[in-house]
Amino acid sequence: MIYNFPKDFWWGSASSATQMEGAYNIDGKEKNIWDFWYETYPHRFHNNIGPKVTSNFYYKYEEDINLMKELGHNSFRFSISWSRLIKKDGSINQKAVDFYNKVIDKMIECKVEPFINLYHFDMPMYLQEIGGWENREVVSKYQEYAKTCFSLFGDRVKKWFTHNEPIVPVECGYLGNYHYPEVVDFKRAVQVGYHIMLSSALAIMEYKNLKLGGQIGIIINLTPSYPRSNSKEDLEASNIADLLLNRSFLDTSVFGEFPKELVEFIKEQDLMPTYTKEDLEIIKNNTIDLLGVNYYQPRRIKAKETEKGEVLTPESFFDFYDMPNKKINPHRGWEIYEKGIYDLSINIRDNYNNIPFFISENGMGVEGEEKFKVEGIIEDTYRIEFIKEHLKYLNKALNEGCNIKGYHLWTFMDNWSWLNAYKNRYGFVEVDINNNFIRTPKRSAYWFRELIKNNGFN
Ligand code: BGP
């Protein structure tokens, strides 16, 4: 069977500033929360490795973009580092403008379309010091920052995203103690989530006002929730997980309103954030043109069986279900469930006005990948298999009328991960961090090049 994709399908990959740029304190870059956290608590990071150098893209961007071209990619998503672009005193860092201009121009020259995301977990430290997303003033700072980016780069960049996985700073920073500022407080988390959502709408408003003719959207990690069984309790638990972790941002971004059920839940739990009617109008009037969907693994849920615990969190309302016999990526421990990509596509078709979307991240992290090296090349047949099986389901969804525009792998070249440093490698391209950051394409990179050339595969 041949799997063909529509003409002009976006093929490429994604990354983020903190995970690939390096040069963490060079040319006037301010600290972000990661730089600060690493400086203060290095033991929180895998093998004590922080985001100082990552993939060294700041110095190697020309080589990397040439390689994207050589490997046939037609698009690449990256993020702008807010703490590189805007100085603590609010002025624009010209060296950062020069850097991003060079990156964008090089990409356009190589026919790799730049997709730019404005926020990928990396709050400038000077804004975290005044409360980060908890503070309404930071929302206004983000709005200004977004407008600055559109004005500086919007003449050439036509795909913009306000946030990557907006639930993650909420979940990891204010509920789960995984990211700085290590707060565990549901009410504060709701305020953070609300402000992030508002900031997204404000950025969309600024973008539309400038009439630059491109598209703007948001990237959401739409991890579908699957209940353990059809019992009332399991279904209810799965519904709450979906409501809090998916629909909170998805429905609001697409329809301009927080789901009624979510608002009721938040009220019942006495977690309502501070908000204004004007904010809600802004959210209502500034919805997305385009959706990016990150999909790695399903979320399997069962009714709460363990103790609720003293501190209220989303997991007070459901438990994660460890399904027997699930297919596992043994190198990362995550479940592999290819059909999830089809299910989420059908959900967008049927329940979200068939809004245009693309897979903005999908990928397979592998620990100790060097062991698969044969004659200098990592033979990542497992990754080829992973991509293929997901693309088959994406193809099925396309054939059933889903409005899917592209597929980006996480990630182009091996990069630094928030909590796992370089442990799990995801790239099409190997980066030898011990040897001058030499880039070497893996087998999957060549396979993907063929796929792009044929716009499909057998
Ligand atoms: C996504 C993030 C990425 C990336 C990826 C892989 O959720 O958007 O930034 O890190 O996950 O996850 P990890 O690095 O934890 O293996």
JSON list of N, CA, C and O in Angstrom, two decimals, residues 134-164:
[
{"chain": "A", "resi": 134, "resn": "GLU", "atom": "N", "xyz": [2.08, 34.46, 37.22]},
{"chain": "A", "resi": 134, "resn": "GLU", "atom": "CA", "xyz": [1.06, 34.79, 38.25]},
{"chain": "A", "resi": 134, "resn": "GLU", "atom": "C", "xyz": [0.71, 36.27, 38.23]},
{"chain": "A", "resi": 134, "resn": "GLU", "atom": "O", "xyz": [-0.32, 36.68, 38.75]},
{"chain": "A", "resi": 135, "resn": "ASN", "atom": "N", "xyz": [1.63, 37.06, 37.65]},
{"chain": "A", "resi": 135, "resn": "ASN", "atom": "CA", "xyz": [1.47, 38.51, 37.71]},
{"chain": "A", "resi": 135, "resn": "ASN", "atom": "C", "xyz": [0.90, 39.04, 36.39]},
{"chain": "A", "resi": 135, "resn": "ASN", "atom": "O", "xyz": [1.47, 38.82, 35.32]},
{"chain": "A", "resi": 136, "resn": "ARG", "atom": "N", "xyz": [-0.20, 39.75, 36.46]},
{"chain": "A", "resi": 136, "resn": "ARG", "atom": "CA", "xyz": [-0.86, 40.30, 35.26]},
{"chain": "A", "resi": 136, "resn": "ARG", "atom": "C", "xyz": [0.08, 41.21, 34.47]},
{"chain": "A", "resi": 136, "resn": "ARG", "atom": "O", "xyz": [-0.01, 41.32, 33.24]},
{"chain": "A", "resi": 137, "resn": "GLU", "atom": "N", "xyz": [0.99, 41.88, 35.18]},
{"chain": "A", "resi": 137, "resn": "GLU", "atom": "CA", "xyz": [1.95, 42.76, 34.51]},
{"chain": "A", "resi": 137, "resn": "GLU", "atom": "C", "xyz": [2.85, 41.97, 33.55]},
{"chain": "A", "resi": 137, "resn": "GLU", "atom": "O", "xyz": [3.23, 42.49, 32.50]},
{"chain": "A", "resi": 138, "resn": "VAL", "atom": "N", "xyz": [3.16, 40.73, 33.91]},
{"chain": "A", "resi": 138, "resn": "VAL", "atom": "CA", "xyz": [4.00, 39.90, 33.04]},
{"chain": "A", "resi": 138, "resn": "VAL", "atom": "C", "xyz": [3.23, 39.56, 31.75]},
{"chain": "A", "resi": 138, "resn": "VAL", "atom": "O", "xyz": [3.83, 39.44, 30.68]},
{"chain": "A", "resi": 139, "resn": "VAL", "atom": "N", "xyz": [1.92, 39.45, 31.85]},
{"chain": "A", "resi": 139, "resn": "VAL", "atom": "CA", "xyz": [1.10, 39.20, 30.66]},
{"chain": "A", "resi": 139, "resn": "VAL", "atom": "C", "xyz": [1.26, 40.39, 29.70]},
{"chain": "A", "resi": 139, "resn": "VAL", "atom": "O", "xyz": [1.42, 40.21, 28.49]},
{"chain": "A", "resi": 140, "resn": "SER", "atom": "N", "xyz": [1.25, 41.60, 30.24]},
{"chain": "A", "resi": 140, "resn": "SER", "atom": "CA", "xyz": [1.43, 42.78, 29.39]},
{"chain": "A", "resi": 140, "resn": "SER", "atom": "C", "xyz": [2.84, 42.83, 28.81]},
{"chain": "A", "resi": 140, "resn": "SER", "atom": "O", "xyz": [3.03, 43.24, 27.67]},
{"chain": "A", "resi": 141, "resn": "LYS", "atom": "N", "xyz": [3.81, 42.40, 29.59]},
{"chain": "A", "resi": 141, "resn": "LYS", "atom": "CA", "xyz": [5.20, 42.35, 29.09]},
{"chain": "A", "resi": 141, "resn": "LYS", "atom": "C", "xyz": [5.29, 41.36, 27.92]},
{"chain": "A", "resi": 141, "resn": "LYS", "atom": "O", "xyz": [5.97, 41.61, 26.94]},
{"chain": "A", "resi": 142, "resn": "TYR", "atom": "N", "xyz": [4.59, 40.24, 28.07]},
{"chain": "A", "resi": 142, "resn": "TYR", "atom": "CA", "xyz": [4.60, 39.23, 26.99]},
{"chain": "A", "resi": 142, "resn": "TYR", "atom": "C", "xyz": [3.93, 39.81, 25.73]},
{"chain": "A", "resi": 142, "resn": "TYR", "atom": "O", "xyz": [4.41, 39.60, 24.61]},
{"chain": "A", "resi": 143, "resn": "GLN", "atom": "N", "xyz": [2.85, 40.54, 25.94]},
{"chain": "A", "resi": 143, "resn": "GLN", "atom": "CA", "xyz": [2.14, 41.15, 24.81]},
{"chain": "A", "resi": 143, "resn": "GLN", "atom": "C", "xyz": [3.09, 42.09, 24.03]},
{"chain": "A", "resi": 143, "resn": "GLN", "atom": "O", "xyz": [3.16, 42.04, 22.80]},
{"chain": "A", "resi": 144, "resn": "GLU", "atom": "N", "xyz": [3.85, 42.88, 24.78]},
{"chain": "A", "resi": 144, "resn": "GLU", "atom": "CA", "xyz": [4.82, 43.80, 24.14]},
{"chain": "A", "resi": 144, "resn": "GLU", "atom": "C", "xyz": [5.90, 43.01, 23.41]},
{"chain": "A", "resi": 144, "resn": "GLU", "atom": "O", "xyz": [6.29, 43.36, 22.30]},
{"chain": "A", "resi": 145, "resn": "TYR", "atom": "N", "xyz": [6.37, 41.97, 24.09]},
{"chain": "A", "resi": 145, "resn": "TYR", "atom": "CA", "xyz": [7.42, 41.13, 23.50]},
{"chain": "A", "resi": 145, "resn": "TYR", "atom": "C", "xyz": [6.92, 40.50, 22.18]},
{"chain": "A", "resi": 145, "resn": "TYR", "atom": "O", "xyz": [7.61, 40.51, 21.16]},
{"chain": "A", "resi": 146, "resn": "ALA", "atom": "N", "xyz": [5.67, 40.00, 22.22]},
{"chain": "A", "resi": 146, "resn": "ALA", "atom": "CA", "xyz": [5.09, 39.37, 21.02]},
{"chain": "A", "resi": 146, "resn": "ALA", "atom": "C", "xyz": [5.00, 40.40, 19.89]},
{"chain": "A", "resi": 146, "resn": "ALA", "atom": "O", "xyz": [5.41, 40.12, 18.75]},
{"chain": "A", "resi": 147, "resn": "LYS", "atom": "N", "xyz": [4.53, 41.58, 20.22]},
{"chain": "A", "resi": 147, "resn": "LYS", "atom": "CA", "xyz": [4.39, 42.63, 19.21]},
{"chain": "A", "resi": 147, "resn": "LYS", "atom": "C", "xyz": [5.76, 42.98, 18.61]},
{"chain": "A", "resi": 147, "resn": "LYS", "atom": "O", "xyz": [5.89, 43.17, 17.40]},
{"chain": "A", "resi": 148, "resn": "THR", "atom": "N", "xyz": [6.76, 43.04, 19.49]},
{"chain": "A", "resi": 148, "resn": "THR", "atom": "CA", "xyz": [8.12, 43.33, 19.02]},
{"chain": "A", "resi": 148, "resn": "THR", "atom": "C", "xyz": [8.57, 42.26, 18.02]},
{"chain": "A", "resi": 148, "resn": "THR", "atom": "O", "xyz": [9.12, 42.58, 16.96]},
{"chain": "A", "resi": 149, "resn": "CYS", "atom": "N", "xyz": [8.33, 41.00, 18.35]},
{"chain": "A", "resi": 149, "resn": "CYS", "atom": "CA", "xyz": [8.74, 39.91, 17.45]},
{"chain": "A", "resi": 149, "resn": "CYS", "atom": "C", "xyz": [8.02, 40.02, 16.10]},
{"chain": "A", "resi": 149, "resn": "CYS", "atom": "O", "xyz": [8.66, 39.89, 15.04]},
{"chain": "A", "resi": 150, "resn": "PHE", "atom": "N", "xyz": [6.72, 40.27, 16.15]},
{"chain": "A", "resi": 150, "resn": "PHE", "atom": "CA", "xyz": [5.96, 40.38, 14.88]},
{"chain": "A", "resi": 150, "resn": "PHE", "atom": "C", "xyz": [6.51, 41.54, 14.05]},
{"chain": "A", "resi": 150, "resn": "PHE", "atom": "O", "xyz": [6.66, 41.43, 12.83]},
{"chain": "A", "resi": 151, "resn": "SER", "atom": "N", "xyz": [6.80, 42.66, 14.72]},
{"chain": "A", "resi": 151, "resn": "SER", "atom": "CA", "xyz": [7.26, 43.84, 13.98]},
{"chain": "A", "resi": 151, "resn": "SER", "atom": "C", "xyz": [8.66, 43.62, 13.40]},
{"chain": "A", "resi": 151, "resn": "SER", "atom": "O", "xyz": [8.96, 44.07, 12.30]},
{"chain": "A", "resi": 152, "resn": "LEU", "atom": "N", "xyz": [9.48, 42.92, 14.14]},
{"chain": "A", "resi": 152, "resn": "LEU", "atom": "CA", "xyz": [10.86, 42.71, 13.68]},
{"chain": "A", "resi": 152, "resn": "LEU", "atom": "C", "xyz": [10.96, 41.65, 12.58]},
{"chain": "A", "resi": 152, "resn": "LEU", "atom": "O", "xyz": [11.74, 41.80, 11.65]},
{"chain": "A", "resi": 153, "resn": "PHE", "atom": "N", "xyz": [10.18, 40.57, 12.74]},
{"chain": "A", "resi": 153, "resn": "PHE", "atom": "CA", "xyz": [10.40, 39.41, 11.86]},
{"chain": "A", "resi": 153, "resn": "PHE", "atom": "C", "xyz": [9.17, 39.02, 11.01]},
{"chain": "A", "resi": 153, "resn": "PHE", "atom": "O", "xyz": [9.27, 38.14, 10.16]},
{"chain": "A", "resi": 154, "resn": "GLY", "atom": "N", "xyz": [8.06, 39.66, 11.28]},
{"chain": "A", "resi": 154, "resn": "GLY", "atom": "CA", "xyz": [6.79, 39.26, 10.64]},
{"chain": "A", "resi": 154, "resn": "GLY", "atom": "C", "xyz": [6.73, 39.53, 9.15]},
{"chain": "A", "resi": 154, "resn": "GLY", "atom": "O", "xyz": [5.85, 39.02, 8.46]},
{"chain": "A", "resi": 155, "resn": "ASP", "atom": "N", "xyz": [7.66, 40.35, 8.65]},
{"chain": "A", "resi": 155, "resn": "ASP", "atom": "CA", "xyz": [7.67, 40.57, 7.19]},
{"chain": "A", "resi": 155, "resn": "ASP", "atom": "C", "xyz": [8.06, 39.28, 6.48]},
{"chain": "A", "resi": 155, "resn": "ASP", "atom": "O", "xyz": [7.61, 39.01, 5.36]},
{"chain": "A", "resi": 156, "resn": "ARG", "atom": "N", "xyz": [8.88, 38.45, 7.13]},
{"chain": "A", "resi": 156, "resn": "ARG", "atom": "CA", "xyz": [9.35, 37.21, 6.49]},
{"chain": "A", "resi": 156, "resn": "ARG", "atom": "C", "xyz": [8.75, 35.94, 7.08]},
{"chain": "A", "resi": 156, "resn": "ARG", "atom": "O", "xyz": [8.67, 34.92, 6.42]},
{"chain": "A", "resi": 157, "resn": "VAL", "atom": "N", "xyz": [8.37, 36.01, 8.36]},
{"chain": "A", "resi": 157, "resn": "VAL", "atom": "CA", "xyz": [7.85, 34.80, 9.01]},
{"chain": "A", "resi": 157, "resn": "VAL", "atom": "C", "xyz": [6.33, 34.82, 8.95]},
{"chain": "A", "resi": 157, "resn": "VAL", "atom": "O", "xyz": [5.70, 35.79, 9.38]},
{"chain": "A", "resi": 158, "resn": "LYS", "atom": "N", "xyz": [5.75, 33.75, 8.42]},
{"chain": "A", "resi": 158, "resn": "LYS", "atom": "CA", "xyz": [4.30, 33.74, 8.20]},
{"chain": "A", "resi": 158, "resn": "LYS", "atom": "C", "xyz": [3.56, 32.70, 9.04]},
{"chain": "A", "resi": 158, "resn": "LYS", "atom": "O", "xyz": [2.35, 32.54, 8.91]},
{"chain": "A", "resi": 159, "resn": "LYS", "atom": "N", "xyz": [4.28, 31.98, 9.88]},
{"chain": "A", "resi": 159, "resn": "LYS", "atom": "CA", "xyz": [3.62, 31.03, 10.81]},
{"chain": "A", "resi": 159, "resn": "LYS", "atom": "C", "xyz": [4.14, 31.34, 12.21]},
{"chain": "A", "resi": 159, "resn": "LYS", "atom": "O", "xyz": [5.33, 31.20, 12.49]},
{"chain": "A", "resi": 160, "resn": "TRP", "atom": "N", "xyz": [3.20, 31.72, 13.06]},
{"chain": "A", "resi": 160, "resn": "TRP", "atom": "CA", "xyz": [3.56, 32.11, 14.43]},
{"chain": "A", "resi": 160, "resn": "TRP", "atom": "C", "xyz": [2.78, 31.27, 15.44]},
{"chain": "A", "resi": 160, "resn": "TRP", "atom": "O", "xyz": [1.61, 30.93, 15.21]},
{"chain": "A", "resi": 161, "resn": "PHE", "atom": "N", "xyz": [3.40, 31.03, 16.56]},
{"chain": "A", "resi": 161, "resn": "PHE", "atom": "CA", "xyz": [2.73, 30.30, 17.65]},
{"chain": "A", "resi": 161, "resn": "PHE", "atom": "C", "xyz": [2.97, 31.04, 18.95]},
{"chain": "A", "resi": 161, "resn": "PHE", "atom": "O", "xyz": [4.09, 31.49, 19.21]},
{"chain": "A", "resi": 162, "resn": "THR", "atom": "N", "xyz": [1.92, 31.17, 19.73]},
{"chain": "A", "resi": 162, "resn": "THR", "atom": "CA", "xyz": [2.03, 31.98, 20.95]},
{"chain": "A", "resi": 162, "resn": "THR", "atom": "C", "xyz": [2.71, 31.20, 22.08]},
{"chain": "A", "resi": 162, "resn": "THR", "atom": "O", "xyz": [3.45, 31.78, 22.86]},
{"chain": "A", "resi": 163, "resn": "HIS", "atom": "N", "xyz": [2.43, 29.90, 22.17]},
{"chain": "A", "resi": 163, "resn": "HIS", "atom": "CA", "xyz": [2.99, 29.08, 23.25]},
{"chain": "A", "resi": 163, "resn": "HIS", "atom": "C", "xyz": [3.20, 27.66, 22.76]},
{"chain": "A", "resi": 163, "resn": "HIS", "atom": "O", "xyz": [2.47, 27.18, 21.89]},
{"chain": "A", "resi": 164, "resn": "ASN", "atom": "N", "xyz": [4.16, 27.00, 23.38]},
{"chain": "A", "resi": 164, "resn": "ASN", "atom": "CA", "xyz": [4.30, 25.55, 23.21]},
{"chain": "A", "resi": 164, "resn": "ASN", "atom": "C", "xyz": [3.82, 24.86, 24.48]},
{"chain": "A", "resi": 164, "resn": "ASN", "atom": "O", "xyz": [4.30, 25.19, 25.58]}
]
